[in-house]
PDB file of C-alpha atoms in Angstrom:
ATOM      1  CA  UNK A   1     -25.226  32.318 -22.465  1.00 95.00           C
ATOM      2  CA  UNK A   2     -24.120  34.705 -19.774  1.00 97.00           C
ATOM      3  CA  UNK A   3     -27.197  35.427 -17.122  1.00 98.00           C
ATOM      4  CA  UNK A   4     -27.494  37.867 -14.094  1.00 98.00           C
ATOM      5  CA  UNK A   5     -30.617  36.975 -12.299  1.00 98.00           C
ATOM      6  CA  UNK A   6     -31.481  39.115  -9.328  1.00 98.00           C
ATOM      7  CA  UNK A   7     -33.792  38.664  -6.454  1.00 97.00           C
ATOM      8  CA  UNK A   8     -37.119  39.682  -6.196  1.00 98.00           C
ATOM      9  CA  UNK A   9     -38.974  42.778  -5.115  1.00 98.00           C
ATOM     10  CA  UNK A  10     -38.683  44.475  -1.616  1.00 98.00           C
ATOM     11  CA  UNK A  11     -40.464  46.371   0.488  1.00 98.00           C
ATOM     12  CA  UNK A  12     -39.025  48.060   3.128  1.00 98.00           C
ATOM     13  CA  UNK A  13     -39.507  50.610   5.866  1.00 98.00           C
ATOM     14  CA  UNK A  14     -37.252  53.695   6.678  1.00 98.00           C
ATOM     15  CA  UNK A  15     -34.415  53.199   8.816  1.00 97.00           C
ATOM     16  CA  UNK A  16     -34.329  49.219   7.682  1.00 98.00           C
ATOM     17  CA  UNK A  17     -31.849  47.553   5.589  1.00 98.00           C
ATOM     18  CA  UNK A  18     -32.589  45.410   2.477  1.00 98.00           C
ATOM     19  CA  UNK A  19     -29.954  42.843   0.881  1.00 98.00           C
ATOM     20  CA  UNK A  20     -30.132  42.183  -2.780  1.00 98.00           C
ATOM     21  CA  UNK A  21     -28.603  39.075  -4.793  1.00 98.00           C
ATOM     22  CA  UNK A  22     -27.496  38.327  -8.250  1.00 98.00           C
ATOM     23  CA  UNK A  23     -26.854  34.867  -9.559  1.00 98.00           C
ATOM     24  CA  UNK A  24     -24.216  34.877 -12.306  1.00 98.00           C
ATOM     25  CA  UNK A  25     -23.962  31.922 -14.590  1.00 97.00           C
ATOM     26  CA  UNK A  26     -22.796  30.819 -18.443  1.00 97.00           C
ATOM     27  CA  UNK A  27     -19.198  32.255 -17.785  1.00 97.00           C
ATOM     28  CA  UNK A  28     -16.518  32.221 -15.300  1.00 96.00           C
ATOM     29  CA  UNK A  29     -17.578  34.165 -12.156  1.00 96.00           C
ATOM     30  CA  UNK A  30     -14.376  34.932 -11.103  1.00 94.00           C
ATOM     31  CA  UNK A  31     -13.408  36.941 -14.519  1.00 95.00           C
ATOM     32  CA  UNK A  32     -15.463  39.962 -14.843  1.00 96.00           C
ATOM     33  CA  UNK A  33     -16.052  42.410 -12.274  1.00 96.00           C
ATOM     34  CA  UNK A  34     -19.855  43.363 -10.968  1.00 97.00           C
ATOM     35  CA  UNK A  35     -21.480  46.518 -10.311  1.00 98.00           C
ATOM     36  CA  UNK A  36     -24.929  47.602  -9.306  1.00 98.00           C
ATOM     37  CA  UNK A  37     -26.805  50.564 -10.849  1.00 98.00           C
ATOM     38  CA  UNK A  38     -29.929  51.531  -9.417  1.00 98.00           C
ATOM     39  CA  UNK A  39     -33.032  54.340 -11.217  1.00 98.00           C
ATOM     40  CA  UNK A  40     -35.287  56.513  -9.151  1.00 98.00           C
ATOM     41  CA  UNK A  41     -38.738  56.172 -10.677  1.00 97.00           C
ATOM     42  CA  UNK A  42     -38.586  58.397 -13.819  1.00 96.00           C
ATOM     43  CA  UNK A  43     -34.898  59.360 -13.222  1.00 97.00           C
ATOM     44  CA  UNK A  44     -31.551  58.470 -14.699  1.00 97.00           C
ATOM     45  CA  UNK A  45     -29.112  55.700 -13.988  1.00 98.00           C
ATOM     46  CA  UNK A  46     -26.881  55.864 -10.775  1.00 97.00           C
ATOM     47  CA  UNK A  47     -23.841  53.889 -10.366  1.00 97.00           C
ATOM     48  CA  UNK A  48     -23.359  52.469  -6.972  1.00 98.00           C
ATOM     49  CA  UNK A  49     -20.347  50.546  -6.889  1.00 97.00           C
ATOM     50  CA  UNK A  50     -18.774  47.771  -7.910  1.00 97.00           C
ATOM     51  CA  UNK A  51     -17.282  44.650  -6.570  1.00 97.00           C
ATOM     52  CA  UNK A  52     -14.447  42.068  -7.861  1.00 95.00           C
ATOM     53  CA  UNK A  53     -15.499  38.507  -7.995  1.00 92.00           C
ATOM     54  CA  UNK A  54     -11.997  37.430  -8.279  1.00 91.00           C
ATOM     55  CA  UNK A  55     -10.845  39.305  -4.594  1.00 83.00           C
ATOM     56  CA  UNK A  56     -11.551  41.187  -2.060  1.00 81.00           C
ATOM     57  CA  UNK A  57     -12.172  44.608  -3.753  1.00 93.00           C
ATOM     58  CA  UNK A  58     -15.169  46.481  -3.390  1.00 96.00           C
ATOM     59  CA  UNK A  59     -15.451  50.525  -4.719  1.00 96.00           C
ATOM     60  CA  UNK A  60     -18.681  52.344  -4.155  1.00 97.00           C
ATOM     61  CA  UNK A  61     -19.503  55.517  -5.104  1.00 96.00           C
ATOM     62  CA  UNK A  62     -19.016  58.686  -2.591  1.00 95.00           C
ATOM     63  CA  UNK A  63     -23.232  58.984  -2.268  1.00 93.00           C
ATOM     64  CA  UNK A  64     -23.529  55.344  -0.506  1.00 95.00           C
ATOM     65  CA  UNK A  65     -20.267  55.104   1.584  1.00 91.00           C
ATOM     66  CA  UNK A  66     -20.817  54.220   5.002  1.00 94.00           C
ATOM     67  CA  UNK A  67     -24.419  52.772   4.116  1.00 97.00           C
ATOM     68  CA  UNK A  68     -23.138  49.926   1.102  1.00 98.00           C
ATOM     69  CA  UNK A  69     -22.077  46.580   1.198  1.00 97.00           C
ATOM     70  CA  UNK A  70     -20.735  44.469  -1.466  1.00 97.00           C
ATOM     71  CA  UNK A  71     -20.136  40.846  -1.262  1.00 96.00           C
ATOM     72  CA  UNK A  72     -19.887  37.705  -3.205  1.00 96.00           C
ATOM     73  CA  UNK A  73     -20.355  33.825  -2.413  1.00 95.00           C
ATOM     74  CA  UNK A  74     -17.941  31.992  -5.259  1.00 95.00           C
ATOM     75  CA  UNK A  75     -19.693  28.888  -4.472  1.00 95.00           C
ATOM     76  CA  UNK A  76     -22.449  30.128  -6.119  1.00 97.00           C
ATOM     77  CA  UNK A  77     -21.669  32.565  -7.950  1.00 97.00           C
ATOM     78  CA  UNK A  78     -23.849  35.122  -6.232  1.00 97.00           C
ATOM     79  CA  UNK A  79     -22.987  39.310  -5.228  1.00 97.00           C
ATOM     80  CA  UNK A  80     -25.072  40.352  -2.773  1.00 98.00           C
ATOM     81  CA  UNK A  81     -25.481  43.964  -2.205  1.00 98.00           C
ATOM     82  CA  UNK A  82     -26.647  45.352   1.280  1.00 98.00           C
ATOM     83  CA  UNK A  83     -28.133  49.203   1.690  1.00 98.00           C
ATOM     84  CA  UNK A  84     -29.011  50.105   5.299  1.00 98.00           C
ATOM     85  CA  UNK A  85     -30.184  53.115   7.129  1.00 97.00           C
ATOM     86  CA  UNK A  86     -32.815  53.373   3.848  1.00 98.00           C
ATOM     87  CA  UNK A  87     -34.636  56.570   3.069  1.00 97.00           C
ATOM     88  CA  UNK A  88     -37.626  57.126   0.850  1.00 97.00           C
ATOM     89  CA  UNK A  89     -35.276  58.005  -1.797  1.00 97.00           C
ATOM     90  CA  UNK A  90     -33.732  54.745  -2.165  1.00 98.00           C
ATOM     91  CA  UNK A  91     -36.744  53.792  -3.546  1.00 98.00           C
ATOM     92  CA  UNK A  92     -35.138  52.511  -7.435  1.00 98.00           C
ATOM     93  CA  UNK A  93     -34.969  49.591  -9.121  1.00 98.00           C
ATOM     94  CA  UNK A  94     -31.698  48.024  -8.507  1.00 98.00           C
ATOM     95  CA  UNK A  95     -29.493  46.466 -11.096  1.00 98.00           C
ATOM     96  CA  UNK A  96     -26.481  44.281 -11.260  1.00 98.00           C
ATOM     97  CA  UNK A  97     -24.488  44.334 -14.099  1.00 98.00           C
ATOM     98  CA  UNK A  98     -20.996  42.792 -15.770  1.00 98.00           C
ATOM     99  CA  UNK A  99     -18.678  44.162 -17.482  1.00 96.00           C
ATOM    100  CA  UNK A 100     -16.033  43.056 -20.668  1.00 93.00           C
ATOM    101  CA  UNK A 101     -12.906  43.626 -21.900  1.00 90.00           C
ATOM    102  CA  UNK A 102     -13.000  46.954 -21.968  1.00 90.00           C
ATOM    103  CA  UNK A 103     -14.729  48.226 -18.653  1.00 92.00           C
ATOM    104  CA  UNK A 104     -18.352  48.507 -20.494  1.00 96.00           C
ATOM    105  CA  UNK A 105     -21.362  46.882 -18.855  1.00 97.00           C
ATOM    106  CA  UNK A 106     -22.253  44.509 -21.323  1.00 97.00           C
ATOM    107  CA  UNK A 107     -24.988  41.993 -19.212  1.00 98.00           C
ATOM    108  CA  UNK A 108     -27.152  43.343 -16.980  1.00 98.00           C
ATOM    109  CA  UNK A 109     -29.648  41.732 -14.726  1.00 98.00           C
ATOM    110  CA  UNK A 110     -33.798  42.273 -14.711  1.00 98.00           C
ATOM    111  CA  UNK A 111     -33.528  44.724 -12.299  1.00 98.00           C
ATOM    112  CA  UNK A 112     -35.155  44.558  -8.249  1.00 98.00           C
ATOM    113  CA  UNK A 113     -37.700  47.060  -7.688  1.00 98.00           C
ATOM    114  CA  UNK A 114     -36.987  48.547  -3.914  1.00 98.00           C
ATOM    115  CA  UNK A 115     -39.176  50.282  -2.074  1.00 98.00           C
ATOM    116  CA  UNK A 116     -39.219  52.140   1.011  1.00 98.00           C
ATOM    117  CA  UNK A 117     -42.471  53.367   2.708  1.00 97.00           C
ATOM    118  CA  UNK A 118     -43.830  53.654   5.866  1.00 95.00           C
TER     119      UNK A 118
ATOM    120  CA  UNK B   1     -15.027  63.131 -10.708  1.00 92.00           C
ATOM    121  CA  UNK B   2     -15.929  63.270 -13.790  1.00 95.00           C
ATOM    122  CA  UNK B   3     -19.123  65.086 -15.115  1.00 96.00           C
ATOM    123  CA  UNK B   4     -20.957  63.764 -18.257  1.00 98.00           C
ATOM    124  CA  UNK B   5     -23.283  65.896 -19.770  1.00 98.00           C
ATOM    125  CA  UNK B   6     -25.763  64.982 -22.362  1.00 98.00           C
ATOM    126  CA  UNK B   7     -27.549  66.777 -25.145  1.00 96.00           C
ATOM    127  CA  UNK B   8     -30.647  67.026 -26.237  1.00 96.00           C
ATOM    128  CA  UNK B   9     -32.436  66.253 -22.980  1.00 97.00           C
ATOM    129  CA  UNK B  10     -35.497  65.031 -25.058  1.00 97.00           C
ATOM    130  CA  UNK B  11     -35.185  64.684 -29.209  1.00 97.00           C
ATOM    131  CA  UNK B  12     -38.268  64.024 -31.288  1.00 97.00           C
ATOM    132  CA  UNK B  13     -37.236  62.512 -35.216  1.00 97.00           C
ATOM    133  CA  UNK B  14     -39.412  60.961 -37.929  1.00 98.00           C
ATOM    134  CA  UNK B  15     -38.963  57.914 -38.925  1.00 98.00           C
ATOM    135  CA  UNK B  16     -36.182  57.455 -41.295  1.00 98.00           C
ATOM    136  CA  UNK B  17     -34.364  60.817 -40.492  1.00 98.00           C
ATOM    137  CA  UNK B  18     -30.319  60.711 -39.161  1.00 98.00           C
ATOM    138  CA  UNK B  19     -30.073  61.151 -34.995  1.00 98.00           C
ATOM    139  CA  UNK B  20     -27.164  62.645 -33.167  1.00 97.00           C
ATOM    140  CA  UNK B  21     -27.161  62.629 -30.031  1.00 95.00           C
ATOM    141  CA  UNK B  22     -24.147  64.380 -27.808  1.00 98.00           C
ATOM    142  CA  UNK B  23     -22.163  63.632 -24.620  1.00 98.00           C
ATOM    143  CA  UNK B  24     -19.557  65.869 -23.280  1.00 98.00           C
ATOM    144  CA  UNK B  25     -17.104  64.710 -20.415  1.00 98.00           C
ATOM    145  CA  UNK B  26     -15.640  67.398 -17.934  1.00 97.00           C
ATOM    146  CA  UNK B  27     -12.287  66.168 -18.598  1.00 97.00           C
ATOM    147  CA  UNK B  28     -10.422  63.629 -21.297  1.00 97.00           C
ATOM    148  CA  UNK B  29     -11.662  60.673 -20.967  1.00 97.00           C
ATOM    149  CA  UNK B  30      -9.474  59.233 -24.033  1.00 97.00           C
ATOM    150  CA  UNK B  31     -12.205  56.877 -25.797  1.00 97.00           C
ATOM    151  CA  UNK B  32     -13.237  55.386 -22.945  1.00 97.00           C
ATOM    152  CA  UNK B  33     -17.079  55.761 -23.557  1.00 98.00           C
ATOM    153  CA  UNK B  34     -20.169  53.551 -24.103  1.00 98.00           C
ATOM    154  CA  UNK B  35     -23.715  54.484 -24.978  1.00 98.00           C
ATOM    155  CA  UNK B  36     -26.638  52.315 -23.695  1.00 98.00           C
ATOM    156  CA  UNK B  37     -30.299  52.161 -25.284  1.00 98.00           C
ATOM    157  CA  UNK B  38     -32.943  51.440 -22.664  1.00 98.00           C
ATOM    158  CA  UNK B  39     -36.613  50.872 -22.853  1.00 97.00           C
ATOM    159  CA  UNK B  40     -39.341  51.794 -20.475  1.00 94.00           C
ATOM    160  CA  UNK B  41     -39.508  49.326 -18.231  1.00 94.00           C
ATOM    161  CA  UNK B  42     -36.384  47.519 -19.128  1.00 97.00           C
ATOM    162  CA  UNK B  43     -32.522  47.039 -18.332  1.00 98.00           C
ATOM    163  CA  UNK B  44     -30.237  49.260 -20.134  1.00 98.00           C
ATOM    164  CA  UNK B  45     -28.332  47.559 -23.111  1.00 98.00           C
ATOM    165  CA  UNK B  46     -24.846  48.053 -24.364  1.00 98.00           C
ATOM    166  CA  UNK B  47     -25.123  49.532 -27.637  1.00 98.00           C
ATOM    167  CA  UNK B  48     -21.255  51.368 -28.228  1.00 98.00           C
ATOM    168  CA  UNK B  49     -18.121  50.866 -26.147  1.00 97.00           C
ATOM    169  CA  UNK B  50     -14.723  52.201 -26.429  1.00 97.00           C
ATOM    170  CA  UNK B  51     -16.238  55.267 -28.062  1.00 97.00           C
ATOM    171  CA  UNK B  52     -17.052  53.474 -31.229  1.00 98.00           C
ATOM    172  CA  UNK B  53     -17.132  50.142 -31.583  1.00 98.00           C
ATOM    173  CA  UNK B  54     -20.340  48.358 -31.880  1.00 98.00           C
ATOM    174  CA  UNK B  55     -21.458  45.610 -29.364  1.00 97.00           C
ATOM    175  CA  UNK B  56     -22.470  42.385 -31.057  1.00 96.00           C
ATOM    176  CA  UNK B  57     -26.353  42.140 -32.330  1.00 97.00           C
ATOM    177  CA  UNK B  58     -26.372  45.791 -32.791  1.00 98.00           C
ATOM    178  CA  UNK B  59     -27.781  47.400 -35.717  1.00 98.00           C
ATOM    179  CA  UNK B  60     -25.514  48.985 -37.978  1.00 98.00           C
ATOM    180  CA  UNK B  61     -27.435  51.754 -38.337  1.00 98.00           C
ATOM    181  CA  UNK B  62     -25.932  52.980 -34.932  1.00 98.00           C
ATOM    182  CA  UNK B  63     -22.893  54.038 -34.747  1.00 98.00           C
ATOM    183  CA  UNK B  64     -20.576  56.103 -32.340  1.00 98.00           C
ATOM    184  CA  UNK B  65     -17.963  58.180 -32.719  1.00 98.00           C
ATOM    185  CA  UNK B  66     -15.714  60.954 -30.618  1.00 98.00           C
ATOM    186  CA  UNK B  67     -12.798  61.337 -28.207  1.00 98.00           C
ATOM    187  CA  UNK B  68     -11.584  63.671 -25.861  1.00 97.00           C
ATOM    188  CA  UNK B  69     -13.869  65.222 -24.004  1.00 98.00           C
ATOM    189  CA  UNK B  70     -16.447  64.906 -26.998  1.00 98.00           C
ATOM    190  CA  UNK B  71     -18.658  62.256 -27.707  1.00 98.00           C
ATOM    191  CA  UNK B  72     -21.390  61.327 -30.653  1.00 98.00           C
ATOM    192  CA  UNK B  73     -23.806  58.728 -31.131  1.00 98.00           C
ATOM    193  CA  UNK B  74     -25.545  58.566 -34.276  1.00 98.00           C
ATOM    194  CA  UNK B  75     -28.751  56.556 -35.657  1.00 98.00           C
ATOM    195  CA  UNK B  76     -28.415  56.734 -39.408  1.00 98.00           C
ATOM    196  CA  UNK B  77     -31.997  55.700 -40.302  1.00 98.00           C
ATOM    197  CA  UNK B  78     -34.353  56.280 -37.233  1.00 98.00           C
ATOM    198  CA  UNK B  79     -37.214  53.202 -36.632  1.00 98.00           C
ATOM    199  CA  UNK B  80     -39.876  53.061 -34.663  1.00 97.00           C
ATOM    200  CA  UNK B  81     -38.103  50.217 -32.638  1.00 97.00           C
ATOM    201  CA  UNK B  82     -35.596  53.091 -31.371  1.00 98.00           C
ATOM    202  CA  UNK B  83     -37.759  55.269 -29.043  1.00 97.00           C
ATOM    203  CA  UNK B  84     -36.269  54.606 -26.336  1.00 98.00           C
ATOM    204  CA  UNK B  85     -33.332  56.691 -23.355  1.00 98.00           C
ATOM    205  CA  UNK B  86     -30.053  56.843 -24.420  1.00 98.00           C
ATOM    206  CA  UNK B  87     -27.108  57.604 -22.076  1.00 98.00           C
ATOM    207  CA  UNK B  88     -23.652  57.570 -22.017  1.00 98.00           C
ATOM    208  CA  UNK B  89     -20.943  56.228 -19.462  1.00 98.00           C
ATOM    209  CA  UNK B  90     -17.084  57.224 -18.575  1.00 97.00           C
ATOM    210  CA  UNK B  91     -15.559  54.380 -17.907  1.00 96.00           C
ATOM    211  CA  UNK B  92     -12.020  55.325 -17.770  1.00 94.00           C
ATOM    212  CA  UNK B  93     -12.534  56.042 -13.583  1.00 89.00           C
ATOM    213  CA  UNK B  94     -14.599  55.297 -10.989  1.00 90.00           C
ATOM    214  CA  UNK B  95     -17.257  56.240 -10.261  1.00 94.00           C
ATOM    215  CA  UNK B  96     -18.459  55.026 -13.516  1.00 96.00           C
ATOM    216  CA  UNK B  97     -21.347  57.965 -13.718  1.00 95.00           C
ATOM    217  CA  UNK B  98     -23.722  57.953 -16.510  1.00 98.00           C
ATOM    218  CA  UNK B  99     -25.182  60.932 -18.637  1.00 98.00           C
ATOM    219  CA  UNK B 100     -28.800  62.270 -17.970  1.00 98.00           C
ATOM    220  CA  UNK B 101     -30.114  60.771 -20.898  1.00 98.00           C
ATOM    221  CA  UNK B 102     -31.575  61.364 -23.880  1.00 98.00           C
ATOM    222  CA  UNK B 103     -35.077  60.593 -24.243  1.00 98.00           C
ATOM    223  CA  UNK B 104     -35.879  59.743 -28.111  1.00 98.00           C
ATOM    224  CA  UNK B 105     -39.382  60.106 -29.513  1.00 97.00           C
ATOM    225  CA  UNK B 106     -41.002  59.236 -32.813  1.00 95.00           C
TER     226      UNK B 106
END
């Protein structure tokens, strides 16, 4: 069965930069693009962007450019996603998720809790 | 980019009653539209894509409808199981922005 299984918590000061991972297995990596989603504590869901396992294309969403960075190891079937210059409002939990056939996000991993303090 | 806007913000049923819950895009966004359920605590799950159709292992009791610019999701027969956030997602562009949410209680 399809998995997404993502690294484990982080704490982080301001300023620093954290790098997240997300194992895919039980399909073929290189067939469904990735995206990460993250959630303030008690807020909504925030797309970040979104990376194709098949290429070189990444997409990230106008909020994070200049601070994101998607990228994938096919060997393992692993995206990593990199935040720097972190503020105390990038505290989230982070999620990775895959979409189907049609663009929705149908597997989603169990979420990395971020968080940035002093 | 493309604004979704949710309503309710919060909805409080009985068990048993019919739910809509509403999601209006800024612009036509065809049916390209999913609704996710998700628990406190928990990753979001797929419940509707493409507007309507159900995702496998879904109840049947949900159901979504709408096109456009206008959006529906429905719980027929509310249970206790279903308090949970509800949003919905464009994904005919990116960014693929979510909804507010809909926070459910029973």
């Amino acid at each position: 069965q399809v998995q997404l299984v993502q690294s484990g918590a982080e704490v982080k000061k301001p300023g620093a930069s954290v790098k997240l991972s997300c194992r895919a297995s039980g399909y073929t990596f290189s067939n469904f693009y990735l995206h990460w989603v993250r959630q303030a504590p008690g807020q909504g869901l925030e797309w970040v962007g979104m990376i194709n396992p098949s290429g070189v294309s990444t997409r990230y969403a106008q909020n994070f450019q200049g601070r994101v960075t998607m990228t994938k190891d096919t060997s393992t079937s692993t995206v990593y996603m990199e935040l720097s210059s972190l503020r105390s409002d990038d505290t989230a939990v982070y999620f990775c998720a895959r979409t189907s056939w049609f663009g929705e996000f149908s597997h989603w991993g169990q979420g990395t809790l971020v968080t940035v303090s002093s | 980019d493309i604004q979704l806007t949710q309503s309710p913000s919060f909805l409080s049923a009985s068990v048993g009653d019919r739910v809509t819950f509403t999601c209006r895009a800024s612009q036509g966004i065809g049916r390209y539209l999913a609704w996710y359920q998700q628990e406190p605590g928990k990753a979001p799950k797929l419940l509707i894509y493409s507007a309507s159709t159900l995702q496998s292992g879904v109840p049947s009791r949900f159901s979504g409808s709408g096109s456009g610019t206008d959006f529906t999701l429905t719980i027929s027969s509310l249970q206790p199981e279903d308090v949970a956030t509800y949003y919905c997602q464009q994904l005919t562009s990116h960014p693929y922005d979510f909804g507010q949410g809909t926070k459910l209680a029973i």
